[in-house]
Amino acid sequence: MVRVRFAPSPTGPLHIGGVRTALYNYLFARKNKGKLILRIEDTDQKRYVKGAEDYIIESLNWLGIQFDEGPHTGGDYGPYRQSERKPDYRQYADDLIEKGHAYYAFDTSEELNEMRERLEASKMMPKYDAISRSTMKNSLSLPEDEVKRRLASGDDYVIRIKLPRNEEVRFHDEIRGWVVVNTTQMDDKVLLKSDGMPTYHLANIVDDFKMEITHVIRGEEWLPSAPLHVMLYRYLGWEDKMPKFAHLPLLLKPDGNGKLSKRDGDRLGFPVFPLEWKDPSTEVVSTGYREEGYLPEAVLNMLALLGWHTADNQELFSKDKLIEAFDISRVSKSGAKFDLKKAQWFNHHYLMQLANEQIASLIQDEVKIAYPSFDLSRLSAAVELTKEKAIFP
Ligand code: GLU
């Protein structure tokens, strides 16, 4: 049984790159008659943004991306918010220490900075790893009684994974093929923070295991973390249950210069968010596809083709046709450029499929406000005269 998850962090509105990740997970789940799970990765309390979780759910609902399990629908593998699973993670971090695959580290932020500066000065990659850890304050370098004393007196500590010095880590990516990384390129990443909260890495692996996730389909920005995740599966003794990985290509700005990001907001002349978003702290409003007059069918079709296409380069797909045609091995490795003209073209196409009455009912509330004296009984006729020329911002 295929089980995939979309695992956003509620640190702000979902941007369209995130929506595409959710969409590909959805298409993969439906195609394989599997389950799609929504998991809220909210372990970073400092970056938590109120309203973000509701926004994510509302956006995906608008697009018709339905979940089988999640914080809003329930399910047998809950809780579906990481902040509600806290005790689980601690247990696995302790388990790793016991097995000798993790250790306590007591370094202060000044000591960590000092180490980074020292390594940079000698032209080395500033990493906490098999070499540098021997110079730091941790349970591998300090005498045992000092470690015990520090733990007993409540000194601040984090738990780090203990990676071997020079070992190849390899895994197969459904899109990229074999990926090989040597541990000399990797860090002893923090697994449990000093506030007792897990980092993304530990929580993500524990949850994917406990939720019996079979395929991890996520953005390319997580590819560098995947070797660490493979090591965690190995050290936790779960390697035979390790999900398959598929890292999706980046969604790029229209000129191909860099990743389309949340910060692009309305700056590039088109929305980067599915729905309008008002930042709760700055009160700045960013527009959304819905508010700009885009139809969900058009947004879905446009996003599906940003990074994937069929052998015959077909362009128009209803949701059902997408499910039928979607093939993860045909997702491209290189970044996909956002194309505003194409987005408008899709929207125009789907708008022309609607009956005049349907368009009229979609716009009547706005017409009422903008032209209070307009006779609404003539709206369908007005739509007929103007729809062909409708322009989208
Ligand atoms: N919480 C991560 C994010 O915000 C999830 C990455 C993953 O899918 O493993 O993108």
mmCIF file with all atom_site columns, N, CA and C and ligand atoms in Angstrom, residues 5 7-9 41 200 204 216 218 222, ligand 1:
data_model
loop_
_atom_site.group_PDB
_atom_site.id
_atom_site.type_symbol
_atom_site.label_atom_id
_atom_site.label_alt_id
_atom_site.label_comp_id
_atom_site.label_asym_id
_atom_site.label_entity_id
_atom_site.label_seq_id
_atom_site.pdbx_PDB_ins_code
_atom_site.Cartn_x
_atom_site.Cartn_y
_atom_site.Cartn_z
_atom_site.occupancy
_atom_site.B_iso_or_equiv
_atom_site.pdbx_formal_charge
_atom_site.auth_seq_id
_atom_site.auth_comp_id
_atom_site.auth_asym_id
_atom_site.auth_atom_id
_atom_site.pdbx_PDB_model_num
ATOM   1  N N  . ARG A 1 5   ? 3.297  11.497 1.998  1.00 0.00 ? 5   ARG A N  1
ATOM   2  C CA . ARG A 1 5   ? 2.894  12.600 2.868  1.00 0.00 ? 5   ARG A CA 1
ATOM   3  C C  . ARG A 1 5   ? 3.348  13.928 2.316  1.00 0.00 ? 5   ARG A C  1
ATOM   4  N N  . ALA A 1 7   ? 4.430  17.444 3.980  1.00 0.00 ? 7   ALA A N  1
ATOM   5  C CA . ALA A 1 7   ? 4.835  17.766 5.356  1.00 0.00 ? 7   ALA A CA 1
ATOM   6  C C  . ALA A 1 7   ? 5.281  19.218 5.513  1.00 0.00 ? 7   ALA A C  1
ATOM   7  N N  . PRO A 1 8   ? 4.381  20.170 5.315  1.00 0.00 ? 8   PRO A N  1
ATOM   8  C CA . PRO A 1 8   ? 4.803  21.578 5.396  1.00 0.00 ? 8   PRO A CA 1
ATOM   9  C C  . PRO A 1 8   ? 5.068  22.028 6.830  1.00 0.00 ? 8   PRO A C  1
ATOM   10 N N  . SER A 1 9   ? 5.912  23.051 6.945  1.00 0.00 ? 9   SER A N  1
ATOM   11 C CA . SER A 1 9   ? 6.124  23.686 8.240  1.00 0.00 ? 9   SER A CA 1
ATOM   12 C C  . SER A 1 9   ? 5.240  24.933 8.260  1.00 0.00 ? 9   SER A C  1
ATOM   13 N N  . GLU A 1 41  ? 4.760  20.017 10.280 1.00 0.00 ? 41  GLU A N  1
ATOM   14 C CA . GLU A 1 41  ? 6.089  19.934 10.908 1.00 0.00 ? 41  GLU A CA 1
ATOM   15 C C  . GLU A 1 41  ? 6.354  21.240 11.671 1.00 0.00 ? 41  GLU A C  1
ATOM   16 N N  . TYR A 1 200 ? 14.257 18.980 12.652 1.00 0.00 ? 200 TYR A N  1
ATOM   17 C CA . TYR A 1 200 ? 13.531 18.468 11.488 1.00 0.00 ? 200 TYR A CA 1
ATOM   18 C C  . TYR A 1 200 ? 13.984 17.045 11.143 1.00 0.00 ? 200 TYR A C  1
ATOM   19 N N  . ASN A 1 204 ? 11.344 14.064 11.301 1.00 0.00 ? 204 ASN A N  1
ATOM   20 C CA . ASN A 1 204 ? 10.914 13.648 9.979  1.00 0.00 ? 204 ASN A CA 1
ATOM   21 C C  . ASN A 1 204 ? 11.075 12.138 9.790  1.00 0.00 ? 204 ASN A C  1
ATOM   22 N N  . VAL A 1 216 ? 8.948  9.223  -0.184 1.00 0.00 ? 216 VAL A N  1
ATOM   23 C CA . VAL A 1 216 ? 9.131  10.613 0.246  1.00 0.00 ? 216 VAL A CA 1
ATOM   24 C C  . VAL A 1 216 ? 9.317  11.448 -1.021 1.00 0.00 ? 216 VAL A C  1
ATOM   25 N N  . ARG A 1 218 ? 9.556  15.183 -2.250 1.00 0.00 ? 218 ARG A N  1
ATOM   26 C CA . ARG A 1 218 ? 9.725  16.524 -1.689 1.00 0.00 ? 218 ARG A CA 1
ATOM   27 C C  . ARG A 1 218 ? 10.676 17.336 -2.554 1.00 0.00 ? 218 ARG A C  1
ATOM   28 N N  . TRP A 1 222 ? 15.851 19.501 -0.184 1.00 0.00 ? 222 TRP A N  1
ATOM   29 C CA . TRP A 1 222 ? 16.064 18.487 0.861  1.00 0.00 ? 222 TRP A CA 1
ATOM   30 C C  . TRP A 1 222 ? 17.020 17.383 0.423  1.00 0.00 ? 222 TRP A C  1
HETATM 31 N N1 . GLU B 2 .   ? 8.937  20.394 6.723  1.00 0.00 ? 1   GLU B N1 1
HETATM 32 C C1 . GLU B 2 .   ? 9.686  20.259 5.520  1.00 0.00 ? 1   GLU B C1 1
HETATM 33 C C2 . GLU B 2 .   ? 9.298  21.437 4.623  1.00 0.00 ? 1   GLU B C2 1
HETATM 34 O O1 . GLU B 2 .   ? 8.802  22.388 5.117  1.00 0.00 ? 1   GLU B O1 1
HETATM 35 C C3 . GLU B 2 .   ? 9.370  18.932 4.887  1.00 0.00 ? 1   GLU B C3 1
HETATM 36 C C4 . GLU B 2 .   ? 10.454 18.348 4.054  1.00 0.00 ? 1   GLU B C4 1
HETATM 37 C C5 . GLU B 2 .   ? 10.131 16.883 3.740  1.00 0.00 ? 1   GLU B C5 1
HETATM 38 O O2 . GLU B 2 .   ? 9.135  16.666 3.031  1.00 0.00 ? 1   GLU B O2 1
HETATM 39 O O3 . GLU B 2 .   ? 10.826 16.005 4.222  1.00 0.00 ? 1   GLU B O3 1
HETATM 40 O O4 . GLU B 2 .   ? 9.486  21.479 3.446  1.00 0.00 ? 1   GLU B O4 1
#
